[in-house]
Each structure stands twice: as structure tokens, then as C-alpha cells.
Amino acid sequence: MLCRQQVAELSEYEDQFKAQQSRLAVIGPGEAVHLPEFRKITGFSSDLFADPSREAYQALGFSSGIGKLLGLKPLRSALSAIKAGIRPGTLQGSALQLGGAAVIGPGNELRFLFREQQAGDHPPVSALLGAVSAGE
Amino acid sequence: MEGYNVSVEQLGRLGVYNEQGQKSALRDLWATQTAVLVLVRHFG
């Protein structure tokens, strides 16, 4: 549920990322067969990829564990999503995996890294756009 | 970016799958432009 809301909100900024000649991509830890439905639900039109082995998550140092899913912030985020009309779907991927964001390039330059500390702790879109514009 | 202990070269060698099930290397995303990667917890 939280991830649907996150990507649906991100889709509202796709034009701004394109205007800055950056390539926006969402990656999930499930199987590729789930990508078309996720695109349809979120309205996201940029790149969508699946990383079923979660190797990219591990390479970026993103955490995994039950303790990261509990707490007030995840609960508040879930309630916020429900208020916004986002309904939970069938979970595809790892329930215990946390995500994050990275801004890289051109070339192998890491400009920005955000690691979720707990569920619902999403990277601010303004920070992502700021990291892109800082490299221009 | 220092202090995060991330190897972008290693990350770039990893493969991800698109909607057609085709595998491509992550480094292709940032070879010629800035890539913004958002890794979500799940597809649900």
C-alpha cells in the first residue's frame, strides 16, 4: 500500500525529471510479471524494473528486517495512504525489505543516497530533483 | 559520494528485468545521463 502511494505521487513529478534530462526508474524486489499491473495502478510512465534477487538493494546497503516495519511512522503512513484512497493489494516482493533512492551519473558518480530507516520513510522528491539539478 | 560504502561499479554490473522479462545492466541507466533510482519495498 505504501509503495503504491509513493510511486503514484512520484508519477506527478515525472515531467520535472525529464525536463532536467534525467532518467527516472523505479525498481521493486518482486518478479517482472507484476510490473504491468503495478504500472497500471500507479500511473507511472517512466522505467519500471524488477530485482527479484534484491542484489541492488544489498549493493546499496538497504536494510531488511521485521523491526524496521514497526512503529508510529509506518502506521501514520498507512493511514495517510488509506485517506488518499490507496487500497492495499497483494504483496509482491519481500515484506521485510526496506527501500530508498540513489541519484547516479552521468558515469559512476553517486550524487545522492537515501536509505529508508523504517517503512514509510520515503525519499523526498525535492531532494531527488535537487540532486539532479546540482549536477547540471 | 563519500561515507556510504557503495560501489557504483559493482551496482552497475547487476541486472534488472523490464516488463518483457528482458535483463539489462543497471549501468546502462546512468551511462550517458543522470539516473534517479527509487527502490520500493514491494509491488503491492
Tab-separated table of N, CA and C in Angstrom:
chain	number	residue	atom	x	y	z
A	1	MET	N	0.831	-1.199	0.000
A	1	MET	CA	0.000	0.000	0.000
A	1	MET	C	0.862	1.244	0.000
A	2	LEU	N	1.864	1.302	0.866
A	2	LEU	CA	2.713	2.474	0.952
A	2	LEU	C	3.500	2.680	-0.333
A	3	CYS	N	3.907	1.595	-0.949
A	3	CYS	CA	4.698	1.710	-2.167
A	3	CYS	C	3.845	2.186	-3.335
A	4	ARG	N	2.599	1.754	-3.380
A	4	ARG	CA	1.686	2.255	-4.424
A	4	ARG	C	1.544	3.761	-4.305
A	5	GLN	N	1.342	4.226	-3.085
A	5	GLN	CA	1.174	5.654	-2.860
A	5	GLN	C	2.452	6.403	-3.234
A	6	GLN	N	3.592	5.866	-2.837
A	6	GLN	CA	4.864	6.510	-3.124
A	6	GLN	C	5.072	6.692	-4.624
A	7	VAL	N	4.819	5.640	-5.388
A	7	VAL	CA	5.071	5.700	-6.831
A	7	VAL	C	3.993	6.535	-7.544
A	8	ALA	N	2.756	6.462	-7.047
A	8	ALA	CA	1.704	7.299	-7.631
A	8	ALA	C	2.040	8.781	-7.443
A	9	GLU	N	2.571	9.125	-6.284
A	9	GLU	CA	2.979	10.516	-6.045
A	9	GLU	C	4.183	10.886	-6.910
A	10	LEU	N	5.101	9.952	-7.048
A	10	LEU	CA	6.286	10.197	-7.862
A	10	LEU	C	5.916	10.455	-9.321
A	11	SER	N	4.874	9.806	-9.783
A	11	SER	CA	4.452	9.961	-11.179
A	11	SER	C	4.038	11.404	-11.486
A	12	GLU	N	3.644	12.137	-10.465
A	12	GLU	CA	3.241	13.537	-10.670
A	12	GLU	C	4.436	14.429	-10.992
A	13	TYR	N	5.637	13.929	-10.737
A	13	TYR	CA	6.855	14.720	-10.959
A	13	TYR	C	7.673	14.232	-12.153
A	14	GLU	N	7.159	13.275	-12.902
A	14	GLU	CA	7.949	12.699	-13.993
A	14	GLU	C	8.393	13.744	-15.018
A	15	ASP	N	7.517	14.684	-15.329
A	15	ASP	CA	7.875	15.717	-16.306
A	15	ASP	C	9.040	16.572	-15.824
A	16	GLN	N	9.095	16.801	-14.527
A	16	GLN	CA	10.188	17.627	-13.992
A	16	GLN	C	11.528	16.898	-14.113
A	17	PHE	N	11.522	15.590	-13.896
A	17	PHE	CA	12.761	14.828	-14.066
A	17	PHE	C	13.175	14.807	-15.542
A	18	LYS	N	12.205	14.646	-16.423
A	18	LYS	CA	12.512	14.639	-17.853
A	18	LYS	C	13.055	15.986	-18.299
A	19	ALA	N	12.487	17.060	-17.753
A	19	ALA	CA	12.926	18.408	-18.133
A	19	ALA	C	14.386	18.643	-17.766
A	20	GLN	N	14.857	17.905	-16.783
A	20	GLN	CA	16.261	18.036	-16.366
A	20	GLN	C	17.138	16.948	-16.997
A	21	GLN	N	16.634	16.338	-18.059
A	21	GLN	CA	17.371	15.316	-18.813
A	21	GLN	C	17.852	14.173	-17.922
A	22	SER	N	17.086	13.831	-16.926
A	22	SER	CA	17.446	12.700	-16.082
A	22	SER	C	16.521	11.521	-16.392
A	23	ARG	N	16.977	10.347	-16.038
A	23	ARG	CA	16.204	9.128	-16.292
A	23	ARG	C	15.689	8.581	-14.968
A	24	LEU	N	14.397	8.620	-14.824
A	24	LEU	CA	13.759	8.166	-13.588
A	24	LEU	C	13.389	6.685	-13.708
A	25	ALA	N	13.752	5.901	-12.717
A	25	ALA	CA	13.444	4.471	-12.753
A	25	ALA	C	13.021	4.008	-11.371
A	26	VAL	N	11.959	3.227	-11.331
A	26	VAL	CA	11.509	2.587	-10.101
A	26	VAL	C	11.855	1.103	-10.184
A	27	ILE	N	12.447	0.605	-9.122
A	27	ILE	CA	12.857	-0.798	-9.065
A	27	ILE	C	12.172	-1.449	-7.865
A	28	GLY	N	11.631	-2.633	-8.078
A	28	GLY	CA	10.978	-3.350	-6.988
A	28	GLY	C	11.577	-4.729	-6.801
A	29	PRO	N	11.419	-5.319	-5.615
A	29	PRO	CA	12.053	-6.603	-5.318
A	29	PRO	C	11.237	-7.832	-5.743
A	30	GLY	N	10.196	-7.645	-6.525
A	30	GLY	CA	9.373	-8.774	-6.944
A	30	GLY	C	9.770	-9.304	-8.317
A	31	GLU	N	8.856	-10.050	-8.915
A	31	GLU	CA	9.096	-10.628	-10.239
A	31	GLU	C	8.587	-9.674	-11.328
A	32	ALA	N	9.202	-9.748	-12.508
A	32	ALA	CA	8.855	-8.858	-13.613
A	32	ALA	C	7.405	-9.001	-14.061
A	33	VAL	N	6.817	-10.151	-13.822
A	33	VAL	CA	5.440	-10.388	-14.252
A	33	VAL	C	4.456	-9.436	-13.556
A	34	HIS	N	4.851	-8.861	-12.428
A	34	HIS	CA	3.976	-7.953	-11.686
A	34	HIS	C	4.100	-6.495	-12.131
A	35	LEU	N	5.036	-6.207	-13.008
A	35	LEU	CA	5.280	-4.817	-13.403
A	35	LEU	C	4.103	-4.171	-14.133
A	36	PRO	N	3.466	-4.843	-15.100
A	36	PRO	CA	2.358	-4.189	-15.817
A	36	PRO	C	1.217	-3.760	-14.898
A	37	GLU	N	0.849	-4.597	-13.948
A	37	GLU	CA	-0.237	-4.237	-13.032
A	37	GLU	C	0.178	-3.071	-12.140
A	38	PHE	N	1.426	-3.107	-11.677
A	38	PHE	CA	1.911	-2.022	-10.818
A	38	PHE	C	1.915	-0.699	-11.588
A	39	ARG	N	2.287	-0.741	-12.867
A	39	ARG	CA	2.269	0.471	-13.692
A	39	ARG	C	0.847	0.998	-13.837
A	40	LYS	N	-0.071	0.083	-14.070
A	40	LYS	CA	-1.467	0.478	-14.259
A	40	LYS	C	-2.031	1.116	-12.992
A	41	ILE	N	-1.733	0.531	-11.854
A	41	ILE	CA	-2.263	1.022	-10.575
A	41	ILE	C	-1.696	2.391	-10.220
A	42	THR	N	-0.407	2.574	-10.469
A	42	THR	CA	0.258	3.807	-10.042
A	42	THR	C	0.204	4.921	-11.080
A	43	GLY	N	-0.010	4.580	-12.352
A	43	GLY	CA	0.020	5.589	-13.404
A	43	GLY	C	1.420	6.057	-13.744
A	44	PHE	N	2.410	5.302	-13.302
A	44	PHE	CA	3.814	5.666	-13.527
A	44	PHE	C	4.204	5.314	-14.960
A	45	SER	N	4.785	6.272	-15.699
A	45	SER	CA	5.067	6.024	-17.114
A	45	SER	C	6.558	5.890	-17.432
A	46	SER	N	7.426	6.159	-16.481
A	46	SER	CA	8.871	6.018	-16.730
A	46	SER	C	9.297	4.566	-16.542
A	47	ASP	N	10.600	4.345	-16.433
A	47	ASP	CA	11.119	2.975	-16.364
A	47	ASP	C	10.700	2.244	-15.089
A	48	LEU	N	10.281	1.010	-15.263
A	48	LEU	CA	9.966	0.119	-14.145
A	48	LEU	C	10.794	-1.158	-14.303
A	49	PHE	N	11.444	-1.574	-13.225
A	49	PHE	CA	12.264	-2.782	-13.283
A	49	PHE	C	12.014	-3.655	-12.056
A	50	ALA	N	12.291	-4.929	-12.241
A	50	ALA	CA	12.203	-5.883	-11.149
A	50	ALA	C	13.605	-6.393	-10.792
A	51	ASP	N	13.831	-6.516	-9.504
A	51	ASP	CA	15.091	-7.058	-8.984
A	51	ASP	C	14.743	-8.190	-8.015
A	52	PRO	N	14.321	-9.332	-8.543
A	52	PRO	CA	13.815	-10.404	-7.677
A	52	PRO	C	14.825	-10.934	-6.678
A	53	SER	N	16.087	-10.860	-6.982
A	53	SER	CA	17.104	-11.356	-6.047
A	53	SER	C	17.528	-10.296	-5.038
A	54	ARG	N	17.046	-9.059	-5.214
A	54	ARG	CA	17.341	-7.930	-4.326
A	54	ARG	C	18.836	-7.626	-4.224
A	55	GLU	N	19.568	-7.939	-5.282
A	55	GLU	CA	21.009	-7.673	-5.257
A	55	GLU	C	21.306	-6.176	-5.232
A	56	ALA	N	20.475	-5.396	-5.945
A	56	ALA	CA	20.701	-3.948	-5.952
A	56	ALA	C	20.453	-3.360	-4.562
A	57	TYR	N	19.474	-3.883	-3.861
A	57	TYR	CA	19.178	-3.420	-2.502
A	57	TYR	C	20.371	-3.681	-1.584
A	58	GLN	N	20.944	-4.861	-1.758
A	58	GLN	CA	22.097	-5.217	-0.922
A	58	GLN	C	23.310	-4.360	-1.280
A	59	ALA	N	23.511	-4.118	-2.573
A	59	ALA	CA	24.660	-3.320	-3.003
A	59	ALA	C	24.564	-1.881	-2.488
A	60	LEU	N	23.336	-1.386	-2.328
A	60	LEU	CA	23.138	-0.022	-1.832
A	60	LEU	C	23.032	0.030	-0.305
A	61	GLY	N	23.088	-1.120	0.337
A	61	GLY	CA	23.067	-1.164	1.795
A	61	GLY	C	21.707	-0.925	2.397
A	62	PHE	N	20.647	-1.250	1.682
A	62	PHE	CA	19.297	-1.057	2.194
A	62	PHE	C	18.939	-2.188	3.159
A	63	SER	N	18.346	-1.821	4.270
A	63	SER	CA	18.108	-2.766	5.365
A	63	SER	C	16.942	-3.708	5.079
A	64	SER	N	16.904	-4.771	5.866
A	64	SER	CA	15.811	-5.727	5.808
A	64	SER	C	15.611	-6.283	7.209
A	65	GLY	N	14.352	-6.375	7.642
A	65	GLY	CA	14.096	-6.950	8.957
A	65	GLY	C	12.769	-6.502	9.514
A	66	ILE	N	12.171	-7.326	10.343
A	66	ILE	CA	10.839	-7.066	10.878
A	66	ILE	C	10.806	-5.816	11.751
A	67	GLY	N	11.883	-5.532	12.456
A	67	GLY	CA	11.905	-4.383	13.358
A	67	GLY	C	11.756	-3.061	12.639
A	68	LYS	N	12.089	-3.037	11.352
A	68	LYS	CA	12.023	-1.797	10.571
A	68	LYS	C	10.599	-1.481	10.132
A	69	LEU	N	9.697	-2.438	10.299
A	69	LEU	CA	8.331	-2.258	9.809
A	69	LEU	C	7.378	-1.793	10.895
A	70	LEU	N	7.865	-1.794	12.125
A	70	LEU	CA	7.003	-1.445	13.237
A	70	LEU	C	7.278	-0.012	13.695
A	71	GLY	N	6.252	0.617	14.244
A	71	GLY	CA	6.449	1.965	14.764
A	71	GLY	C	5.349	2.896	14.322
A	72	LEU	N	5.376	4.100	14.866
A	72	LEU	CA	4.322	5.066	14.582
A	72	LEU	C	4.378	5.589	13.155
A	73	LYS	N	5.583	5.801	12.640
A	73	LYS	CA	5.679	6.366	11.291
A	73	LYS	C	5.072	5.452	10.231
A	74	PRO	N	5.401	4.157	10.231
A	74	PRO	CA	4.738	3.274	9.268
A	74	PRO	C	3.223	3.270	9.411
A	75	LEU	N	2.742	3.341	10.663
A	75	LEU	CA	1.302	3.349	10.896
A	75	LEU	C	0.676	4.635	10.361
A	76	ARG	N	1.316	5.768	10.637
A	76	ARG	CA	0.799	7.043	10.132
A	76	ARG	C	0.781	7.056	8.608
A	77	SER	N	1.834	6.510	7.988
A	77	SER	CA	1.912	6.482	6.528
A	77	SER	C	0.808	5.616	5.942
A	78	ALA	N	0.519	4.494	6.607
A	78	ALA	CA	-0.531	3.602	6.124
A	78	ALA	C	-1.894	4.286	6.208
A	79	LEU	N	-2.137	4.975	7.308
A	79	LEU	CA	-3.408	5.688	7.460
A	79	LEU	C	-3.533	6.807	6.439
A	80	SER	N	-2.425	7.488	6.182
A	80	SER	CA	-2.420	8.557	5.185
A	80	SER	C	-2.758	8.015	3.806
A	81	ALA	N	-2.215	6.840	3.492
A	81	ALA	CA	-2.478	6.223	2.194
A	81	ALA	C	-3.948	5.856	2.052
A	82	ILE	N	-4.515	5.332	3.117
A	82	ILE	CA	-5.929	4.948	3.083
A	82	ILE	C	-6.799	6.193	2.885
A	83	LYS	N	-6.459	7.278	3.591
A	83	LYS	CA	-7.200	8.530	3.429
A	83	LYS	C	-7.123	9.026	1.995
A	84	ALA	N	-5.979	8.797	1.350
A	84	ALA	CA	-5.778	9.263	-0.023
A	84	ALA	C	-6.439	8.343	-1.041
A	85	GLY	N	-7.078	7.288	-0.570
A	85	GLY	CA	-7.787	6.391	-1.476
A	85	GLY	C	-6.957	5.240	-1.983
A	86	ILE	N	-5.731	5.090	-1.448
A	86	ILE	CA	-4.879	3.985	-1.854
A	86	ILE	C	-5.254	2.754	-1.043
A	87	ARG	N	-5.613	1.689	-1.737
A	87	ARG	CA	-6.012	0.461	-1.058
A	87	ARG	C	-4.920	-0.597	-1.183
A	88	PRO	N	-4.751	-1.402	-0.153
A	88	PRO	CA	-3.710	-2.421	-0.210
A	88	PRO	C	-3.988	-3.467	-1.272
A	89	GLY	N	-2.917	-3.931	-1.921
A	89	GLY	CA	-3.042	-5.001	-2.898
A	89	GLY	C	-2.296	-6.221	-2.411
A	90	THR	N	-2.230	-7.231	-3.248
A	90	THR	CA	-1.476	-8.433	-2.900
A	90	THR	C	0.003	-8.099	-2.870
A	91	LEU	N	0.657	-8.479	-1.802
A	91	LEU	CA	2.068	-8.157	-1.657
A	91	LEU	C	2.899	-8.957	-2.649
A	92	GLN	N	3.718	-8.250	-3.437
A	92	GLN	CA	4.626	-8.890	-4.378
A	92	GLN	C	6.025	-8.423	-4.054
A	93	GLY	N	6.858	-9.309	-3.586
A	93	GLY	CA	8.201	-8.934	-3.191
A	93	GLY	C	8.463	-9.392	-1.775
A	94	SER	N	9.395	-8.720	-1.118
A	94	SER	CA	9.743	-9.085	0.241
A	94	SER	C	9.133	-8.101	1.220
A	95	ALA	N	8.313	-8.614	2.153
A	95	ALA	CA	7.655	-7.749	3.130
A	95	ALA	C	8.659	-7.121	4.079
A	96	LEU	N	9.809	-7.706	4.228
A	96	LEU	CA	10.777	-7.233	5.214
A	96	LEU	C	11.821	-6.283	4.626
A	97	GLN	N	11.788	-6.091	3.324
A	97	GLN	CA	12.819	-5.286	2.673
A	97	GLN	C	12.484	-3.801	2.744
A	98	LEU	N	13.452	-2.987	3.099
A	98	LEU	CA	13.307	-1.544	3.009
A	98	LEU	C	13.934	-1.049	1.720
A	99	GLY	N	13.499	0.112	1.275
A	99	GLY	CA	13.999	0.664	0.031
A	99	GLY	C	14.782	1.933	0.246
A	100	GLY	N	14.749	2.773	-0.788
A	100	GLY	CA	15.492	4.021	-0.736
A	100	GLY	C	15.640	4.588	-2.120
A	101	ALA	N	16.621	5.434	-2.305
A	101	ALA	CA	16.824	6.056	-3.606
A	101	ALA	C	18.290	6.400	-3.798
A	102	ALA	N	18.686	6.463	-5.062
A	102	ALA	CA	20.046	6.869	-5.403
A	102	ALA	C	19.994	7.710	-6.674
A	103	VAL	N	20.804	8.738	-6.712
A	103	VAL	CA	20.963	9.551	-7.915
A	103	VAL	C	22.409	9.375	-8.370
A	104	ILE	N	22.565	8.874	-9.581
A	104	ILE	CA	23.888	8.478	-10.083
A	104	ILE	C	24.109	9.037	-11.491
A	105	GLY	N	25.341	9.498	-11.733
A	105	GLY	CA	25.748	9.816	-13.086
A	105	GLY	C	25.608	11.264	-13.493
A	106	PRO	N	25.956	11.515	-14.765
A	106	PRO	CA	26.421	10.553	-15.770
A	106	PRO	C	27.755	9.920	-15.364
A	107	GLY	N	27.919	8.648	-15.715
A	107	GLY	CA	29.081	7.903	-15.264
A	107	GLY	C	28.856	7.383	-13.851
A	108	ASN	N	29.916	6.884	-13.261
A	108	ASN	CA	29.793	6.211	-11.964
A	108	ASN	C	29.905	7.155	-10.776
A	109	GLU	N	29.256	8.280	-10.850
A	109	GLU	CA	29.279	9.237	-9.739
A	109	GLU	C	27.975	9.149	-8.943
A	110	LEU	N	28.098	8.805	-7.668
A	110	LEU	CA	26.938	8.754	-6.781
A	110	LEU	C	26.685	10.149	-6.220
A	111	ARG	N	25.585	10.761	-6.615
A	111	ARG	CA	25.284	12.137	-6.213
A	111	ARG	C	24.473	12.203	-4.922
A	112	PHE	N	23.632	11.199	-4.708
A	112	PHE	CA	22.688	11.258	-3.601
A	112	PHE	C	22.290	9.841	-3.232
A	113	LEU	N	22.174	9.598	-1.934
A	113	LEU	CA	21.730	8.282	-1.478
A	113	LEU	C	20.799	8.465	-0.295
A	114	PHE	N	19.670	7.804	-0.348
A	114	PHE	CA	18.694	7.845	0.745
A	114	PHE	C	18.334	6.417	1.111
A	115	ARG	N	18.574	6.080	2.365
A	115	ARG	CA	18.229	4.735	2.847
A	115	ARG	C	17.062	4.849	3.816
A	116	GLU	N	15.970	4.158	3.534
A	116	GLU	CA	14.845	4.148	4.456
A	116	GLU	C	15.289	3.558	5.790
A	117	GLN	N	14.888	4.215	6.867
A	117	GLN	CA	15.193	3.705	8.202
A	117	GLN	C	14.076	2.823	8.721
A	118	GLN	N	12.861	3.071	8.223
A	118	GLN	CA	11.716	2.224	8.537
A	118	GLN	C	10.681	2.380	7.432
A	119	ALA	N	9.707	1.491	7.412
A	119	ALA	CA	8.686	1.519	6.367
A	119	ALA	C	7.973	2.867	6.365
A	120	GLY	N	7.736	3.407	5.191
A	120	GLY	CA	7.052	4.692	5.073
A	120	GLY	C	7.995	5.875	5.088
A	121	ASP	N	9.271	5.627	5.213
A	121	ASP	CA	10.290	6.673	5.288
A	121	ASP	C	10.820	6.947	3.874
A	122	HIS	N	10.023	7.588	3.045
A	122	HIS	CA	10.345	7.722	1.630
A	122	HIS	C	11.285	8.881	1.341
A	123	PRO	N	12.060	8.772	0.267
A	123	PRO	CA	12.958	9.879	-0.103
A	123	PRO	C	12.155	11.079	-0.590
A	124	PRO	N	12.468	12.279	-0.104
A	124	PRO	CA	11.756	13.472	-0.564
A	124	PRO	C	12.014	13.726	-2.055
A	125	VAL	N	10.956	13.944	-2.811
A	125	VAL	CA	11.114	14.204	-4.246
A	125	VAL	C	11.954	15.465	-4.468
A	126	SER	N	11.771	16.451	-3.584
A	126	SER	CA	12.540	17.697	-3.726
A	126	SER	C	14.040	17.425	-3.613
A	127	ALA	N	14.421	16.481	-2.763
A	127	ALA	CA	15.839	16.143	-2.615
A	127	ALA	C	16.357	15.447	-3.868
A	128	LEU	N	15.518	14.606	-4.477
A	128	LEU	CA	15.925	13.918	-5.710
A	128	LEU	C	16.107	14.923	-6.842
A	129	LEU	N	15.151	15.840	-6.976
A	129	LEU	CA	15.254	16.858	-8.021
A	129	LEU	C	16.452	17.766	-7.755
A	130	GLY	N	16.703	18.063	-6.490
A	130	GLY	CA	17.844	18.896	-6.138
A	130	GLY	C	19.164	18.240	-6.483
A	131	ALA	N	19.241	16.933	-6.269
A	131	ALA	CA	20.470	16.207	-6.593
A	131	ALA	C	20.706	16.179	-8.094
A	132	VAL	N	19.631	16.093	-8.870
A	132	VAL	CA	19.759	16.109	-10.332
A	132	VAL	C	20.233	17.476	-10.798
A	133	SER	N	19.606	18.528	-10.312
A	133	SER	CA	19.944	19.875	-10.774
A	133	SER	C	21.331	20.294	-10.314
A	134	ALA	N	21.808	19.747	-9.202
A	134	ALA	CA	23.143	20.092	-8.697
A	134	ALA	C	24.238	19.629	-9.648
A	135	GLY	N	23.934	18.653	-10.483
A	135	GLY	CA	24.936	18.128	-11.404
A	135	GLY	C	24.938	18.789	-12.754
A	136	GLU	N	24.029	19.740	-12.971
A	136	GLU	CA	23.941	20.379	-14.289
A	136	GLU	C	24.972	21.481	-14.442
B	1	MET	N	30.204	9.941	-3.913
B	1	MET	CA	29.699	10.377	-2.618
B	1	MET	C	30.375	9.555	-1.531
B	2	GLU	N	31.057	10.213	-0.630
B	2	GLU	CA	31.838	9.513	0.366
B	2	GLU	C	30.983	9.174	1.595
B	3	GLY	N	31.393	8.128	2.301
B	3	GLY	CA	30.754	7.808	3.564
B	3	GLY	C	29.629	6.808	3.487
B	4	TYR	N	29.276	6.331	2.305
B	4	TYR	CA	28.157	5.405	2.183
B	4	TYR	C	28.595	3.983	1.861
B	5	ASN	N	29.863	3.779	1.581
B	5	ASN	CA	30.383	2.443	1.324
B	5	ASN	C	29.578	1.733	0.236
B	6	VAL	N	29.367	2.436	-0.873
B	6	VAL	CA	28.651	1.873	-2.013
B	6	VAL	C	29.594	1.859	-3.211
B	7	SER	N	29.683	0.719	-3.872
B	7	SER	CA	30.460	0.616	-5.095
B	7	SER	C	29.511	0.762	-6.281
B	8	VAL	N	29.558	1.920	-6.934
B	8	VAL	CA	28.688	2.142	-8.083
B	8	VAL	C	29.067	1.205	-9.222
B	9	GLU	N	30.353	0.899	-9.321
B	9	GLU	CA	30.786	-0.027	-10.372
B	9	GLU	C	30.150	-1.405	-10.168
B	10	GLN	N	30.152	-1.869	-8.924
B	10	GLN	CA	29.544	-3.174	-8.626
B	10	GLN	C	28.033	-3.130	-8.858
B	11	LEU	N	27.413	-2.056	-8.409
B	11	LEU	CA	25.973	-1.900	-8.607
B	11	LEU	C	25.628	-1.932	-10.096
B	12	GLY	N	26.437	-1.263	-10.891
B	12	GLY	CA	26.173	-1.159	-12.321
B	12	GLY	C	26.249	-2.480	-13.061
B	13	ARG	N	26.969	-3.417	-12.500
B	13	ARG	CA	27.082	-4.731	-13.153
B	13	ARG	C	25.859	-5.606	-12.898
B	14	LEU	N	25.057	-5.226	-11.934
B	14	LEU	CA	23.882	-6.036	-11.604
B	14	LEU	C	22.798	-5.875	-12.663
B	15	GLY	N	21.994	-6.908	-12.811
B	15	GLY	CA	20.945	-6.887	-13.820
B	15	GLY	C	19.561	-6.726	-13.208
B	16	VAL	N	18.693	-6.040	-13.947
B	16	VAL	CA	17.282	-5.924	-13.554
B	16	VAL	C	16.432	-6.291	-14.768
B	17	TYR	N	15.157	-6.580	-14.512
B	17	TYR	CA	14.267	-7.077	-15.569
B	17	TYR	C	13.166	-6.058	-15.870
B	18	ASN	N	12.884	-5.874	-17.163
B	18	ASN	CA	11.788	-4.980	-17.540
B	18	ASN	C	10.485	-5.769	-17.682
B	19	GLU	N	9.450	-5.090	-18.146
B	19	GLU	CA	8.132	-5.726	-18.224
B	19	GLU	C	8.071	-6.882	-19.203
B	20	GLN	N	8.995	-6.905	-20.144
B	20	GLN	CA	9.043	-8.008	-21.099
B	20	GLN	C	9.915	-9.161	-20.585
B	21	GLY	N	10.446	-8.998	-19.379
B	21	GLY	CA	11.303	-10.023	-18.819
B	21	GLY	C	12.721	-9.977	-19.333
B	22	GLN	N	13.077	-8.895	-20.029
B	22	GLN	CA	14.430	-8.765	-20.556
B	22	GLN	C	15.346	-8.181	-19.492
B	23	LYS	N	16.537	-8.747	-19.415
B	23	LYS	CA	17.500	-8.331	-18.400
B	23	LYS	C	18.461	-7.297	-18.977
B	24	SER	N	18.740	-6.266	-18.201
B	24	SER	CA	19.723	-5.267	-18.626
B	24	SER	C	20.536	-4.843	-17.422
B	25	ALA	N	21.733	-4.352	-17.703
B	25	ALA	CA	22.635	-3.926	-16.626
B	25	ALA	C	22.220	-2.548	-16.125
B	26	LEU	N	22.278	-2.369	-14.826
B	26	LEU	CA	21.900	-1.082	-14.247
B	26	LEU	C	22.766	0.054	-14.780
B	27	ARG	N	24.017	-0.214	-15.086
B	27	ARG	CA	24.907	0.865	-15.535
B	27	ARG	C	24.416	1.545	-16.801
B	28	ASP	N	23.575	0.845	-17.577
B	28	ASP	CA	23.021	1.446	-18.793
B	28	ASP	C	22.160	2.668	-18.465
B	29	LEU	N	21.617	2.698	-17.248
B	29	LEU	CA	20.730	3.806	-16.871
B	29	LEU	C	21.488	5.108	-16.701
B	30	TRP	N	22.726	5.024	-16.234
B	30	TRP	CA	23.462	6.257	-15.947
B	30	TRP	C	24.715	6.440	-16.813
B	31	ALA	N	24.814	5.678	-17.886
B	31	ALA	CA	25.997	5.771	-18.743
B	31	ALA	C	26.134	7.154	-19.373
B	32	THR	N	25.020	7.712	-19.830
B	32	THR	CA	25.102	8.983	-20.563
B	32	THR	C	24.261	10.088	-19.942
B	33	GLN	N	23.556	9.788	-18.869
B	33	GLN	CA	22.725	10.810	-18.227
B	33	GLN	C	22.604	10.505	-16.738
B	34	THR	N	22.047	11.436	-16.023
B	34	THR	CA	21.829	11.219	-14.597
B	34	THR	C	20.622	10.299	-14.411
B	35	ALA	N	20.803	9.280	-13.581
B	35	ALA	CA	19.712	8.344	-13.299
B	35	ALA	C	19.215	8.542	-11.879
B	36	VAL	N	17.913	8.553	-11.736
B	36	VAL	CA	17.272	8.633	-10.419
B	36	VAL	C	16.616	7.285	-10.169
B	37	LEU	N	17.188	6.532	-9.254
B	37	LEU	CA	16.670	5.201	-8.936
B	37	LEU	C	15.875	5.266	-7.642
B	38	VAL	N	14.643	4.826	-7.698
B	38	VAL	CA	13.822	4.734	-6.496
B	38	VAL	C	13.501	3.261	-6.291
B	39	LEU	N	14.010	2.694	-5.213
B	39	LEU	CA	13.807	1.279	-4.922
B	39	LEU	C	12.710	1.142	-3.872
B	40	VAL	N	11.614	0.538	-4.284
B	40	VAL	CA	10.461	0.415	-3.388
B	40	VAL	C	10.534	-0.900	-2.613
B	41	ARG	N	9.734	-0.978	-1.559
B	41	ARG	CA	9.769	-2.158	-0.691
B	41	ARG	C	9.117	-3.367	-1.342
B	42	HIS	N	8.094	-3.109	-2.132
B	42	HIS	CA	7.387	-4.206	-2.791
B	42	HIS	C	6.477	-3.625	-3.869
B	43	PHE	N	5.850	-4.492	-4.658
B	43	PHE	CA	4.951	-4.042	-5.723
B	43	PHE	C	3.491	-4.028	-5.277
B	44	GLY	N	3.227	-4.360	-4.028
B	44	GLY	CA	1.843	-4.460	-3.581
B	44	GLY	C	1.223	-3.121	-3.238
